[in-house]
Amino acid sequence: MTAIMIRMKLFLLFPMAAFLLLACKSKDVTTAPRQLPEASPDTGSKVIIAFGSCNKHDKVNVFWDDILNTGPDIWIWGGDNIYADTEDIQKMAKMYTLQNEVEGYAALRNKVFVTGTWDDHDYGVNDGGVEFSAKRESQQAFLDFMQVDAQSPRRKQEGVYTSHTLHRADGVIKIIILDTRYFRSPLTPGAKTNHRYRPNVDGKGTILGDVQWAWLQEELEGSGVDFHLIVTSIQFLSNQHGFEKWANFPNEVKRMEQVVSSSRAKGVIFLSGDRHISEFSKAKIENVPYPILDFTSSGLTHSYTNFKSEPNPFRVGKVVSAPSFGVVEIDMQKKEVHLKIMGENGTIYQEIKQGY
């Protein structure tokens, strides 16, 4: 082989090698998840938690840099983190891989502790519940996405529920992640054309299942925690629309109210998704000395753009039907929360504050 031919081969191979190197660098190569941030002398009294739901893995999410710019201590997936709707777990796992390879999300995940729950589309079936045949396999794919250790008890339990405790010098926050899919009883079809589902009338059925209910009671009772953020993929307070909601199981709503009341848990705030709209809801529960908030943030890549109106007796402010994400800023010293529905470039669509 002549020197000229060797130089020509090197000339042709160099761009290919450079391309492959850049391609590899563009992939997410993180193997270890970020840990829950611990308190330190320079931590400060404020904790920032960002969350969102309804994210199509194959559609551009413009918010990843905006989320990171809020300086969150934690990112919470509120459900529908991908849109799989399949019993093919390999197909589902590929979607999770593609989501992990999104540059903006990879940057967030490499800097911020990530946790969350699932909803129906990442669970595997639209509006699905206890009847879904591939839920055990789907759970493992979800836990892989969340980078849950192979030896974690969550790998063996039924359902993806869990909790995290965040300590600060001025107080403690507990994040309680519910699973509203794995155990949920079948829904009751609606009688009206604009009501897909209606509340059951027999006082039966469950959302969480007995084991998860017992676990939740234990998480709330005597915890000595200043704030409890309860992540539920479906809305807890809004009760008059015809879609999925806690109010489709009035017995479960009553049970939740009783658990919150009897446990004397401080600062309970629900974080929900699912609806493709964002809104704040507030209600008073008997024997609870503060108002209960339900902050719905949905969706990240697509939203209910044709939204016109919808009854919600507990709504505070207006519905935001544009794509958005949520920010919960907790001032541990003042015992005050600042909730913000956020858009691009620091835009605040709506906000409320609540003291405790």
mmCIF file with all atom_site columns, C-alpha atoms in Angstrom, residues 160-288:
data_model
loop_
_atom_site.group_PDB
_atom_site.id
_atom_site.type_symbol
_atom_site.label_atom_id
_atom_site.label_alt_id
_atom_site.label_comp_id
_atom_site.label_asym_id
_atom_site.label_entity_id
_atom_site.label_seq_id
_atom_site.pdbx_PDB_ins_code
_atom_site.Cartn_x
_atom_site.Cartn_y
_atom_site.Cartn_z
_atom_site.occupancy
_atom_site.B_iso_or_equiv
_atom_site.pdbx_formal_charge
_atom_site.auth_seq_id
_atom_site.auth_comp_id
_atom_site.auth_asym_id
_atom_site.auth_atom_id
_atom_site.pdbx_PDB_model_num
ATOM 1   C CA . VAL A 1 160 ? -44.319 1.871  43.190 1.00 0.00 ? 160 VAL A CA 1
ATOM 2   C CA . TYR A 1 161 ? -45.206 3.856  46.328 1.00 0.00 ? 161 TYR A CA 1
ATOM 3   C CA . THR A 1 162 ? -42.368 5.186  48.506 1.00 0.00 ? 162 THR A CA 1
ATOM 4   C CA . SER A 1 163 ? -41.336 8.169  50.650 1.00 0.00 ? 163 SER A CA 1
ATOM 5   C CA . HIS A 1 164 ? -38.352 10.473 51.086 1.00 0.00 ? 164 HIS A CA 1
ATOM 6   C CA . THR A 1 165 ? -37.452 12.693 54.046 1.00 0.00 ? 165 THR A CA 1
ATOM 7   C CA . LEU A 1 166 ? -35.576 15.951 53.578 1.00 0.00 ? 166 LEU A CA 1
ATOM 8   C CA . HIS A 1 167 ? -33.952 17.465 56.673 1.00 0.00 ? 167 HIS A CA 1
ATOM 9   C CA . ARG A 1 168 ? -33.142 21.120 57.159 1.00 0.00 ? 168 ARG A CA 1
ATOM 10  C CA . ALA A 1 169 ? -31.966 23.092 60.176 1.00 0.00 ? 169 ALA A CA 1
ATOM 11  C CA . ASP A 1 170 ? -35.399 24.735 60.455 1.00 0.00 ? 170 ASP A CA 1
ATOM 12  C CA . GLY A 1 171 ? -37.537 21.653 59.886 1.00 0.00 ? 171 GLY A CA 1
ATOM 13  C CA . VAL A 1 172 ? -38.279 18.484 57.979 1.00 0.00 ? 172 VAL A CA 1
ATOM 14  C CA . ILE A 1 173 ? -40.177 17.725 54.750 1.00 0.00 ? 173 ILE A CA 1
ATOM 15  C CA . LYS A 1 174 ? -41.545 14.319 53.844 1.00 0.00 ? 174 LYS A CA 1
ATOM 16  C CA . ILE A 1 175 ? -42.397 13.497 50.242 1.00 0.00 ? 175 ILE A CA 1
ATOM 17  C CA . ILE A 1 176 ? -44.925 10.671 50.014 1.00 0.00 ? 176 ILE A CA 1
ATOM 18  C CA . ILE A 1 177 ? -45.238 9.031  46.602 1.00 0.00 ? 177 ILE A CA 1
ATOM 19  C CA . LEU A 1 178 ? -48.543 7.219  46.068 1.00 0.00 ? 178 LEU A CA 1
ATOM 20  C CA . ASP A 1 179 ? -49.402 4.570  43.495 1.00 0.00 ? 179 ASP A CA 1
ATOM 21  C CA . THR A 1 180 ? -52.945 5.208  42.216 1.00 0.00 ? 180 THR A CA 1
ATOM 22  C CA . ARG A 1 181 ? -52.775 2.506  39.515 1.00 0.00 ? 181 ARG A CA 1
ATOM 23  C CA . TYR A 1 182 ? -51.575 -0.876 40.742 1.00 0.00 ? 182 TYR A CA 1
ATOM 24  C CA . PHE A 1 183 ? -54.472 -1.553 43.142 1.00 0.00 ? 183 PHE A CA 1
ATOM 25  C CA . ARG A 1 184 ? -57.206 0.709  41.770 1.00 0.00 ? 184 ARG A CA 1
ATOM 26  C CA . SER A 1 185 ? -60.605 -0.913 41.283 1.00 0.00 ? 185 SER A CA 1
ATOM 27  C CA . PRO A 1 186 ? -62.493 -0.624 37.974 1.00 0.00 ? 186 PRO A CA 1
ATOM 28  C CA . LEU A 1 187 ? -64.089 2.740  37.254 1.00 0.00 ? 187 LEU A CA 1
ATOM 29  C CA . THR A 1 188 ? -67.820 3.364  36.871 1.00 0.00 ? 188 THR A CA 1
ATOM 30  C CA . PRO A 1 189 ? -68.790 4.509  33.341 1.00 0.00 ? 189 PRO A CA 1
ATOM 31  C CA . GLY A 1 190 ? -70.397 7.946  33.159 1.00 0.00 ? 190 GLY A CA 1
ATOM 32  C CA . ALA A 1 191 ? -74.024 8.504  32.279 1.00 0.00 ? 191 ALA A CA 1
ATOM 33  C CA . LYS A 1 192 ? -73.397 11.742 30.350 1.00 0.00 ? 192 LYS A CA 1
ATOM 34  C CA . THR A 1 193 ? -71.576 12.195 27.058 1.00 0.00 ? 193 THR A CA 1
ATOM 35  C CA . ASN A 1 194 ? -69.109 14.636 28.606 1.00 0.00 ? 194 ASN A CA 1
ATOM 36  C CA . HIS A 1 195 ? -68.532 12.454 31.675 1.00 0.00 ? 195 HIS A CA 1
ATOM 37  C CA . ARG A 1 196 ? -66.334 9.470  30.920 1.00 0.00 ? 196 ARG A CA 1
ATOM 38  C CA . TYR A 1 197 ? -66.637 8.264  34.530 1.00 0.00 ? 197 TYR A CA 1
ATOM 39  C CA . ARG A 1 198 ? -68.858 8.961  37.511 1.00 0.00 ? 198 ARG A CA 1
ATOM 40  C CA . PRO A 1 199 ? -68.551 8.274  41.239 1.00 0.00 ? 199 PRO A CA 1
ATOM 41  C CA . ASN A 1 200 ? -69.518 4.787  42.319 1.00 0.00 ? 200 ASN A CA 1
ATOM 42  C CA . VAL A 1 201 ? -72.599 4.530  44.491 1.00 0.00 ? 201 VAL A CA 1
ATOM 43  C CA . ASP A 1 202 ? -71.955 1.333  46.431 1.00 0.00 ? 202 ASP A CA 1
ATOM 44  C CA . GLY A 1 203 ? -69.227 2.699  48.691 1.00 0.00 ? 203 GLY A CA 1
ATOM 45  C CA . LYS A 1 204 ? -66.858 -0.018 47.569 1.00 0.00 ? 204 LYS A CA 1
ATOM 46  C CA . GLY A 1 205 ? -63.698 -0.155 45.525 1.00 0.00 ? 205 GLY A CA 1
ATOM 47  C CA . THR A 1 206 ? -60.236 1.171  46.270 1.00 0.00 ? 206 THR A CA 1
ATOM 48  C CA . ILE A 1 207 ? -57.553 3.418  44.847 1.00 0.00 ? 207 ILE A CA 1
ATOM 49  C CA . LEU A 1 208 ? -54.611 2.524  47.076 1.00 0.00 ? 208 LEU A CA 1
ATOM 50  C CA . GLY A 1 209 ? -55.381 -1.006 48.304 1.00 0.00 ? 209 GLY A CA 1
ATOM 51  C CA . ASP A 1 210 ? -55.197 -2.139 51.938 1.00 0.00 ? 210 ASP A CA 1
ATOM 52  C CA . VAL A 1 211 ? -51.419 -2.586 52.150 1.00 0.00 ? 211 VAL A CA 1
ATOM 53  C CA . GLN A 1 212 ? -50.684 0.868  50.750 1.00 0.00 ? 212 GLN A CA 1
ATOM 54  C CA . TRP A 1 213 ? -53.319 2.437  52.992 1.00 0.00 ? 213 TRP A CA 1
ATOM 55  C CA . ALA A 1 214 ? -51.688 0.900  56.067 1.00 0.00 ? 214 ALA A CA 1
ATOM 56  C CA . TRP A 1 215 ? -48.298 2.143  54.878 1.00 0.00 ? 215 TRP A CA 1
ATOM 57  C CA . LEU A 1 216 ? -49.635 5.675  54.312 1.00 0.00 ? 216 LEU A CA 1
ATOM 58  C CA . GLN A 1 217 ? -51.175 5.776  57.788 1.00 0.00 ? 217 GLN A CA 1
ATOM 59  C CA . GLU A 1 218 ? -47.804 4.852  59.253 1.00 0.00 ? 218 GLU A CA 1
ATOM 60  C CA . GLU A 1 219 ? -46.012 7.490  57.151 1.00 0.00 ? 219 GLU A CA 1
ATOM 61  C CA . LEU A 1 220 ? -48.284 10.246 58.469 1.00 0.00 ? 220 LEU A CA 1
ATOM 62  C CA . GLU A 1 221 ? -48.834 9.304  62.101 1.00 0.00 ? 221 GLU A CA 1
ATOM 63  C CA . GLY A 1 222 ? -46.552 10.949 64.612 1.00 0.00 ? 222 GLY A CA 1
ATOM 64  C CA . SER A 1 223 ? -43.954 11.732 61.981 1.00 0.00 ? 223 SER A CA 1
ATOM 65  C CA . GLY A 1 224 ? -42.864 15.018 63.586 1.00 0.00 ? 224 GLY A CA 1
ATOM 66  C CA . VAL A 1 225 ? -42.504 16.426 60.081 1.00 0.00 ? 225 VAL A CA 1
ATOM 67  C CA . ASP A 1 226 ? -43.339 20.043 59.237 1.00 0.00 ? 226 ASP A CA 1
ATOM 68  C CA . PHE A 1 227 ? -44.592 19.451 55.680 1.00 0.00 ? 227 PHE A CA 1
ATOM 69  C CA . HIS A 1 228 ? -46.002 16.390 53.926 1.00 0.00 ? 228 HIS A CA 1
ATOM 70  C CA . LEU A 1 229 ? -46.124 16.541 50.120 1.00 0.00 ? 229 LEU A CA 1
ATOM 71  C CA . ILE A 1 230 ? -48.366 13.730 48.885 1.00 0.00 ? 230 ILE A CA 1
ATOM 72  C CA . VAL A 1 231 ? -47.802 12.934 45.215 1.00 0.00 ? 231 VAL A CA 1
ATOM 73  C CA . THR A 1 232 ? -50.910 11.476 43.594 1.00 0.00 ? 232 THR A CA 1
ATOM 74  C CA . SER A 1 233 ? -51.119 11.109 39.828 1.00 0.00 ? 233 SER A CA 1
ATOM 75  C CA . ILE A 1 234 ? -54.842 11.969 39.767 1.00 0.00 ? 234 ILE A CA 1
ATOM 76  C CA . GLN A 1 235 ? -56.541 15.002 41.324 1.00 0.00 ? 235 GLN A CA 1
ATOM 77  C CA . PHE A 1 236 ? -57.611 14.732 44.944 1.00 0.00 ? 236 PHE A CA 1
ATOM 78  C CA . LEU A 1 237 ? -59.832 17.787 45.475 1.00 0.00 ? 237 LEU A CA 1
ATOM 79  C CA . SER A 1 238 ? -61.434 18.641 42.110 1.00 0.00 ? 238 SER A CA 1
ATOM 80  C CA . ASN A 1 239 ? -64.549 16.486 42.151 1.00 0.00 ? 239 ASN A CA 1
ATOM 81  C CA . GLN A 1 240 ? -67.049 17.493 39.441 1.00 0.00 ? 240 GLN A CA 1
ATOM 82  C CA . HIS A 1 241 ? -65.357 16.786 36.115 1.00 0.00 ? 241 HIS A CA 1
ATOM 83  C CA . GLY A 1 242 ? -66.056 13.526 34.318 1.00 0.00 ? 242 GLY A CA 1
ATOM 84  C CA . PHE A 1 243 ? -62.551 12.096 34.111 1.00 0.00 ? 243 PHE A CA 1
ATOM 85  C CA . GLU A 1 244 ? -60.283 10.204 36.474 1.00 0.00 ? 244 GLU A CA 1
ATOM 86  C CA . LYS A 1 245 ? -60.194 11.631 40.000 1.00 0.00 ? 245 LYS A CA 1
ATOM 87  C CA . TRP A 1 246 ? -60.266 10.532 43.621 1.00 0.00 ? 246 TRP A CA 1
ATOM 88  C CA . ALA A 1 247 ? -63.923 11.574 43.757 1.00 0.00 ? 247 ALA A CA 1
ATOM 89  C CA . ASN A 1 248 ? -64.844 8.581  41.576 1.00 0.00 ? 248 ASN A CA 1
ATOM 90  C CA . PHE A 1 249 ? -64.341 6.640  44.827 1.00 0.00 ? 249 PHE A CA 1
ATOM 91  C CA . PRO A 1 250 ? -66.068 8.769  47.526 1.00 0.00 ? 250 PRO A CA 1
ATOM 92  C CA . ASN A 1 251 ? -65.244 6.148  50.146 1.00 0.00 ? 251 ASN A CA 1
ATOM 93  C CA . GLU A 1 252 ? -61.524 6.609  49.417 1.00 0.00 ? 252 GLU A CA 1
ATOM 94  C CA . VAL A 1 253 ? -61.787 10.408 49.624 1.00 0.00 ? 253 VAL A CA 1
ATOM 95  C CA . LYS A 1 254 ? -63.411 10.058 53.038 1.00 0.00 ? 254 LYS A CA 1
ATOM 96  C CA . ARG A 1 255 ? -60.741 7.609  54.122 1.00 0.00 ? 255 ARG A CA 1
ATOM 97  C CA . MET A 1 256 ? -57.968 10.006 53.088 1.00 0.00 ? 256 MET A CA 1
ATOM 98  C CA . GLU A 1 257 ? -59.604 12.844 54.997 1.00 0.00 ? 257 GLU A CA 1
ATOM 99  C CA . GLN A 1 258 ? -59.844 10.631 58.079 1.00 0.00 ? 258 GLN A CA 1
ATOM 100 C CA . VAL A 1 259 ? -56.221 9.536  57.801 1.00 0.00 ? 259 VAL A CA 1
ATOM 101 C CA . VAL A 1 260 ? -54.967 13.116 57.445 1.00 0.00 ? 260 VAL A CA 1
ATOM 102 C CA . SER A 1 261 ? -57.140 14.261 60.346 1.00 0.00 ? 261 SER A CA 1
ATOM 103 C CA . SER A 1 262 ? -56.446 11.384 62.777 1.00 0.00 ? 262 SER A CA 1
ATOM 104 C CA . SER A 1 263 ? -52.707 11.392 62.102 1.00 0.00 ? 263 SER A CA 1
ATOM 105 C CA . ARG A 1 264 ? -52.455 15.108 62.969 1.00 0.00 ? 264 ARG A CA 1
ATOM 106 C CA . ALA A 1 265 ? -49.960 15.416 60.133 1.00 0.00 ? 265 ALA A CA 1
ATOM 107 C CA . LYS A 1 266 ? -48.707 18.951 59.555 1.00 0.00 ? 266 LYS A CA 1
ATOM 108 C CA . GLY A 1 267 ? -48.645 20.805 56.256 1.00 0.00 ? 267 GLY A CA 1
ATOM 109 C CA . VAL A 1 268 ? -50.285 18.244 53.956 1.00 0.00 ? 268 VAL A CA 1
ATOM 110 C CA . ILE A 1 269 ? -50.179 19.334 50.307 1.00 0.00 ? 269 ILE A CA 1
ATOM 111 C CA . PHE A 1 270 ? -51.244 17.160 47.374 1.00 0.00 ? 270 PHE A CA 1
ATOM 112 C CA . LEU A 1 271 ? -49.316 17.318 44.100 1.00 0.00 ? 271 LEU A CA 1
ATOM 113 C CA . SER A 1 272 ? -51.268 15.913 41.156 1.00 0.00 ? 272 SER A CA 1
ATOM 114 C CA . GLY A 1 273 ? -51.164 15.658 37.367 1.00 0.00 ? 273 GLY A CA 1
ATOM 115 C CA . ASP A 1 274 ? -53.029 13.723 34.652 1.00 0.00 ? 274 ASP A CA 1
ATOM 116 C CA . ARG A 1 275 ? -55.431 16.414 33.454 1.00 0.00 ? 275 ARG A CA 1
ATOM 117 C CA . HIS A 1 276 ? -53.392 18.361 30.839 1.00 0.00 ? 276 HIS A CA 1
ATOM 118 C CA . ILE A 1 277 ? -54.303 21.517 32.752 1.00 0.00 ? 277 ILE A CA 1
ATOM 119 C CA . SER A 1 278 ? -52.739 23.216 35.766 1.00 0.00 ? 278 SER A CA 1
ATOM 120 C CA . GLU A 1 279 ? -54.656 24.690 38.681 1.00 0.00 ? 279 GLU A CA 1
ATOM 121 C CA . PHE A 1 280 ? -54.721 25.251 42.439 1.00 0.00 ? 280 PHE A CA 1
ATOM 122 C CA . SER A 1 281 ? -57.450 23.829 44.672 1.00 0.00 ? 281 SER A CA 1
ATOM 123 C CA . LYS A 1 282 ? -58.012 24.486 48.376 1.00 0.00 ? 282 LYS A CA 1
ATOM 124 C CA . ALA A 1 283 ? -60.420 22.913 50.875 1.00 0.00 ? 283 ALA A CA 1
ATOM 125 C CA . LYS A 1 284 ? -61.030 22.625 54.603 1.00 0.00 ? 284 LYS A CA 1
ATOM 126 C CA . ILE A 1 285 ? -61.073 19.176 56.185 1.00 0.00 ? 285 ILE A CA 1
ATOM 127 C CA . GLU A 1 286 ? -62.756 18.699 59.547 1.00 0.00 ? 286 GLU A CA 1
ATOM 128 C CA . ASN A 1 287 ? -60.355 18.743 62.499 1.00 0.00 ? 287 ASN A CA 1
ATOM 129 C CA . VAL A 1 288 ? -57.401 19.794 60.333 1.00 0.00 ? 288 VAL A CA 1
#
